[in-house]
Amino acid sequence: MENLDLLLTANLLNNVFKRKASISVEYLGWQYQKNPAGSACIGYLLEENEQISNYALIPKIFENNLGNKLALGVGVDLAVSPNSRGKGLFRKTIEKSYEAGIKGNLDGILGVANSQSSPRMTEAMGWRKLPSLDFRFLKLARSKIELETFRLEGNELKKFPLEEFCDFKTFVHPSGFSPIWNAELLKWRLARPEANYYLHVSESALLVTTKVSIGGIKIAVLLKTFPINPNEVPFPISPLASGIAKYHKTPFVAYWGKNHHFKMDGLKIPRKFQPSPLDLVVHFFETNTNFELAEFELLDFDAF
């Protein structure tokens, strides 16, 4: 990554997104600079010592059943200053990210876009839209499965022996591409500043959740699922979801994505009822690879 002043980036993003919790330089340093898969490749524009646009590609390695690997940049923080819009900076910034991605040895970009930016990426920039992933409330089922739960706070994660719970090397990749995970990557991802994560462990799975409150209703969100015994897959998620619901004291366990290791039974929520439905779009710098995702979940990008 170039020597970009992250304070300028934080100022731009806070001005554009206006989130309740401000985006900090610490957060950007974690996301852009500390990823074990590589530093972010960033397309940006400066004007009069201010950053007026940004699109960051966070390196992520994907692999299929043949052992073929692709290094994609997961696109985050696409922003153009309100005072600079209408000047074609959206396209210029994305084209700058192409240059940064190629320089950073990425094969392409995987974008997670909302309904507003998705058409601009596909129609104006020529990206390819991937099949939509389902958002659902998971079915709960009575179960004797015991979940051991750890709330991850402060420096506790550095001491947590993830390798003892999950052998990431035994994962079987299906015909499509799945993100590669290991203990180092997971520890980095769970070290996101000011995040609130819970790790649930059973004999069958390692699960990551968080919790949110919408209109006073508490909802548990299943962010990532790892099988512990590959010989048992696909494993029904319902008994595990019940343990999550019990721990978080809510009947609602939400999930977005897909994972072939688990049977994700539950109530699918139509896109028209989702507050901000997500689209997946992909662009390759050289060969237009026949890329299909076999696995992708909320922890695979920066949603939480």
mmCIF file of C-alpha atoms in Angstrom, residues 116-290:
data_model
loop_
_atom_site.group_PDB
_atom_site.id
_atom_site.type_symbol
_atom_site.label_atom_id
_atom_site.label_comp_id
_atom_site.label_asym_id
_atom_site.label_seq_id
_atom_site.Cartn_x
_atom_site.Cartn_y
_atom_site.Cartn_z
ATOM 1 C CA GLN A 116 -27.552 1.782 -5.752
ATOM 2 C CA SER A 117 -23.933 1.064 -6.684
ATOM 3 C CA SER A 118 -24.413 -2.423 -8.142
ATOM 4 C CA PRO A 119 -25.955 -1.237 -11.475
ATOM 5 C CA ARG A 120 -23.183 1.350 -11.863
ATOM 6 C CA MET A 121 -20.557 -1.375 -11.506
ATOM 7 C CA THR A 122 -22.203 -3.736 -13.989
ATOM 8 C CA GLU A 123 -23.666 -1.326 -16.546
ATOM 9 C CA ALA A 124 -21.118 1.493 -16.483
ATOM 10 C CA MET A 125 -17.949 -0.419 -15.559
ATOM 11 C CA GLY A 126 -18.662 -3.800 -17.191
ATOM 12 C CA TRP A 127 -18.440 -5.921 -14.043
ATOM 13 C CA ARG A 128 -20.300 -9.240 -13.768
ATOM 14 C CA LYS A 129 -23.055 -9.729 -11.220
ATOM 15 C CA LEU A 130 -22.911 -13.019 -9.315
ATOM 16 C CA PRO A 131 -26.005 -14.911 -8.118
ATOM 17 C CA SER A 132 -27.577 -13.282 -5.071
ATOM 18 C CA LEU A 133 -27.047 -14.908 -1.694
ATOM 19 C CA ASP A 134 -29.952 -15.492 0.670
ATOM 20 C CA PHE A 135 -30.689 -13.636 3.862
ATOM 21 C CA ARG A 136 -32.698 -15.697 6.303
ATOM 22 C CA PHE A 137 -33.708 -16.282 9.876
ATOM 23 C CA LEU A 138 -32.404 -19.704 10.767
ATOM 24 C CA LYS A 139 -34.689 -22.494 11.889
ATOM 25 C CA LEU A 140 -34.234 -23.509 15.516
ATOM 26 C CA ALA A 141 -34.452 -27.137 16.645
ATOM 27 C CA ARG A 142 -34.319 -28.816 20.018
ATOM 28 C CA SER A 143 -30.908 -30.276 20.523
ATOM 29 C CA LYS A 144 -28.584 -31.772 23.111
ATOM 30 C CA ILE A 145 -25.589 -30.174 21.413
ATOM 31 C CA GLU A 146 -23.560 -28.184 23.905
ATOM 32 C CA LEU A 147 -21.918 -24.988 22.694
ATOM 33 C CA GLU A 148 -18.950 -23.625 24.595
ATOM 34 C CA THR A 149 -19.002 -19.862 24.103
ATOM 35 C CA PHE A 150 -16.199 -17.330 24.390
ATOM 36 C CA ARG A 151 -16.749 -13.581 24.273
ATOM 37 C CA LEU A 152 -13.750 -12.103 22.509
ATOM 38 C CA GLU A 153 -12.539 -8.933 24.146
ATOM 39 C CA GLY A 154 -9.295 -6.977 24.304
ATOM 40 C CA ASN A 155 -6.155 -9.083 24.106
ATOM 41 C CA GLU A 156 -7.954 -12.355 24.869
ATOM 42 C CA LEU A 157 -7.938 -13.341 21.194
ATOM 43 C CA LYS A 158 -4.132 -13.355 21.005
ATOM 44 C CA LYS A 159 -4.071 -16.072 23.661
ATOM 45 C CA PHE A 160 -6.963 -18.069 22.203
ATOM 46 C CA PRO A 161 -5.806 -21.445 20.767
ATOM 47 C CA LEU A 162 -7.879 -21.509 17.574
ATOM 48 C CA GLU A 163 -5.660 -24.250 16.149
ATOM 49 C CA GLU A 164 -6.808 -26.611 18.906
ATOM 50 C CA PHE A 165 -10.451 -26.284 17.902
ATOM 51 C CA CYS A 166 -10.266 -26.303 14.119
ATOM 52 C CA ASP A 167 -7.886 -27.827 11.568
ATOM 53 C CA PHE A 168 -8.321 -25.425 8.668
ATOM 54 C CA LYS A 169 -6.160 -27.563 6.367
ATOM 55 C CA THR A 170 -8.731 -30.370 6.236
ATOM 56 C CA PHE A 171 -11.434 -28.248 4.586
ATOM 57 C CA VAL A 172 -12.702 -29.699 1.312
ATOM 58 C CA HIS A 173 -13.314 -27.140 -1.428
ATOM 59 C CA PRO A 174 -16.241 -27.742 -3.804
ATOM 60 C CA SER A 175 -16.279 -27.009 -7.529
ATOM 61 C CA GLY A 176 -16.673 -23.275 -7.005
ATOM 62 C CA PHE A 177 -14.251 -20.976 -5.205
ATOM 63 C CA SER A 178 -14.184 -20.627 -1.418
ATOM 64 C CA PRO A 179 -12.211 -18.195 0.743
ATOM 65 C CA ILE A 180 -9.103 -19.669 2.360
ATOM 66 C CA TRP A 181 -8.975 -19.323 6.133
ATOM 67 C CA ASN A 182 -6.350 -20.189 8.709
ATOM 68 C CA ALA A 183 -5.830 -19.361 12.374
ATOM 69 C CA GLU A 184 -3.728 -16.276 11.603
ATOM 70 C CA LEU A 185 -6.346 -14.800 9.258
ATOM 71 C CA LEU A 186 -9.194 -15.521 11.667
ATOM 72 C CA LYS A 187 -7.362 -13.936 14.592
ATOM 73 C CA TRP A 188 -6.735 -10.831 12.481
ATOM 74 C CA ARG A 189 -10.349 -10.654 11.343
ATOM 75 C CA LEU A 190 -11.685 -11.037 14.886
ATOM 76 C CA ALA A 191 -9.318 -8.312 16.122
ATOM 77 C CA ARG A 192 -11.369 -5.628 14.353
ATOM 78 C CA PRO A 193 -11.321 -2.560 16.626
ATOM 79 C CA GLU A 194 -14.491 -1.949 18.655
ATOM 80 C CA ALA A 195 -16.165 -5.095 17.307
ATOM 81 C CA ASN A 196 -18.205 -7.427 19.491
ATOM 82 C CA TYR A 197 -17.703 -11.090 18.569
ATOM 83 C CA TYR A 198 -18.574 -14.410 20.158
ATOM 84 C CA LEU A 199 -16.940 -17.742 19.374
ATOM 85 C CA HIS A 200 -19.094 -20.858 19.805
ATOM 86 C CA VAL A 201 -17.471 -24.294 19.770
ATOM 87 C CA SER A 202 -19.054 -27.751 19.586
ATOM 88 C CA GLU A 203 -17.820 -31.159 18.467
ATOM 89 C CA SER A 204 -19.095 -30.363 14.968
ATOM 90 C CA ALA A 205 -18.495 -26.685 14.346
ATOM 91 C CA LEU A 206 -16.692 -23.457 15.148
ATOM 92 C CA LEU A 207 -19.076 -20.503 14.797
ATOM 93 C CA VAL A 208 -18.669 -16.743 14.993
ATOM 94 C CA THR A 209 -21.583 -14.500 15.956
ATOM 95 C CA THR A 210 -22.399 -10.987 17.016
ATOM 96 C CA LYS A 211 -25.620 -9.394 18.210
ATOM 97 C CA VAL A 212 -27.590 -6.346 17.135
ATOM 98 C CA SER A 213 -30.734 -4.597 18.269
ATOM 99 C CA ILE A 214 -33.299 -3.348 15.751
ATOM 100 C CA GLY A 215 -36.292 -1.459 17.079
ATOM 101 C CA GLY A 216 -35.605 -2.845 20.524
ATOM 102 C CA ILE A 217 -35.584 -6.438 19.236
ATOM 103 C CA LYS A 218 -32.405 -8.378 19.962
ATOM 104 C CA ILE A 219 -31.077 -10.412 17.020
ATOM 105 C CA ALA A 220 -28.101 -12.765 16.935
ATOM 106 C CA VAL A 221 -26.168 -12.710 13.649
ATOM 107 C CA LEU A 222 -24.242 -15.773 12.486
ATOM 108 C CA LEU A 223 -21.176 -14.360 10.738
ATOM 109 C CA LYS A 224 -19.053 -17.417 9.935
ATOM 110 C CA THR A 225 -19.289 -21.208 10.094
ATOM 111 C CA PHE A 226 -16.376 -23.649 10.151
ATOM 112 C CA PRO A 227 -16.862 -27.444 10.276
ATOM 113 C CA ILE A 228 -14.671 -29.262 12.768
ATOM 114 C CA ASN A 229 -15.228 -32.741 11.336
ATOM 115 C CA PRO A 230 -15.303 -32.635 7.497
ATOM 116 C CA ASN A 231 -16.663 -36.199 7.446
ATOM 117 C CA GLU A 232 -19.939 -35.028 9.013
ATOM 118 C CA VAL A 233 -20.826 -32.415 6.396
ATOM 119 C CA PRO A 234 -23.226 -31.095 5.377
ATOM 120 C CA PHE A 235 -24.222 -30.582 9.001
ATOM 121 C CA PRO A 236 -27.694 -29.179 9.885
ATOM 122 C CA ILE A 237 -27.373 -25.657 11.257
ATOM 123 C CA SER A 238 -30.646 -25.718 13.224
ATOM 124 C CA PRO A 239 -29.333 -27.457 16.388
ATOM 125 C CA LEU A 240 -26.373 -25.083 16.461
ATOM 126 C CA ALA A 241 -28.599 -22.058 15.837
ATOM 127 C CA SER A 242 -30.664 -23.065 18.859
ATOM 128 C CA GLY A 243 -27.560 -22.957 21.028
ATOM 129 C CA ILE A 244 -26.717 -19.508 19.656
ATOM 130 C CA ALA A 245 -30.251 -18.273 20.317
ATOM 131 C CA LYS A 246 -30.139 -19.623 23.855
ATOM 132 C CA TYR A 247 -26.837 -17.918 24.600
ATOM 133 C CA HIS A 248 -27.897 -14.536 23.184
ATOM 134 C CA LYS A 249 -31.384 -14.880 24.715
ATOM 135 C CA THR A 250 -33.260 -14.243 21.487
ATOM 136 C CA PRO A 251 -35.423 -16.375 19.172
ATOM 137 C CA PHE A 252 -33.918 -14.688 16.117
ATOM 138 C CA VAL A 253 -30.671 -15.862 14.510
ATOM 139 C CA ALA A 254 -29.992 -14.114 11.190
ATOM 140 C CA TYR A 255 -27.670 -15.372 8.453
ATOM 141 C CA TRP A 256 -26.560 -14.067 5.044
ATOM 142 C CA GLY A 257 -24.426 -16.062 2.630
ATOM 143 C CA LYS A 258 -23.827 -19.702 1.837
ATOM 144 C CA ASN A 259 -21.567 -22.472 3.057
ATOM 145 C CA HIS A 260 -21.723 -25.975 1.549
ATOM 146 C CA HIS A 261 -20.535 -27.513 4.839
ATOM 147 C CA PHE A 262 -23.900 -26.737 6.499
ATOM 148 C CA LYS A 263 -27.623 -27.097 5.752
ATOM 149 C CA MET A 264 -28.839 -23.546 6.231
ATOM 150 C CA ASP A 265 -32.531 -24.189 6.898
ATOM 151 C CA GLY A 266 -34.680 -21.221 7.746
ATOM 152 C CA LEU A 267 -37.067 -18.501 6.593
ATOM 153 C CA LYS A 268 -35.737 -16.669 3.541
ATOM 154 C CA ILE A 269 -36.459 -12.941 3.583
ATOM 155 C CA PRO A 270 -37.408 -11.565 0.133
ATOM 156 C CA ARG A 271 -35.096 -8.789 -1.097
ATOM 157 C CA LYS A 272 -37.939 -6.267 -1.176
ATOM 158 C CA PHE A 273 -38.279 -6.615 2.597
ATOM 159 C CA GLN A 274 -34.543 -6.303 3.310
ATOM 160 C CA PRO A 275 -33.435 -2.814 4.450
ATOM 161 C CA SER A 276 -30.288 -2.879 2.280
ATOM 162 C CA PRO A 277 -30.030 -5.959 0.040
ATOM 163 C CA LEU A 278 -26.508 -6.843 -1.043
ATOM 164 C CA ASP A 279 -25.205 -7.810 -4.472
ATOM 165 C CA LEU A 280 -21.921 -9.505 -5.325
ATOM 166 C CA VAL A 281 -20.089 -8.259 -8.414
ATOM 167 C CA VAL A 282 -16.741 -9.339 -9.820
ATOM 168 C CA HIS A 283 -14.165 -7.908 -12.212
ATOM 169 C CA PHE A 284 -10.956 -9.545 -13.449
ATOM 170 C CA PHE A 285 -8.015 -7.483 -14.650
ATOM 171 C CA GLU A 286 -6.947 -9.831 -17.456
ATOM 172 C CA THR A 287 -8.660 -13.174 -18.147
ATOM 173 C CA ASN A 288 -12.416 -13.185 -17.640
ATOM 174 C CA THR A 289 -12.332 -16.239 -15.393
ATOM 175 C CA ASN A 290 -15.439 -18.394 -15.097
#
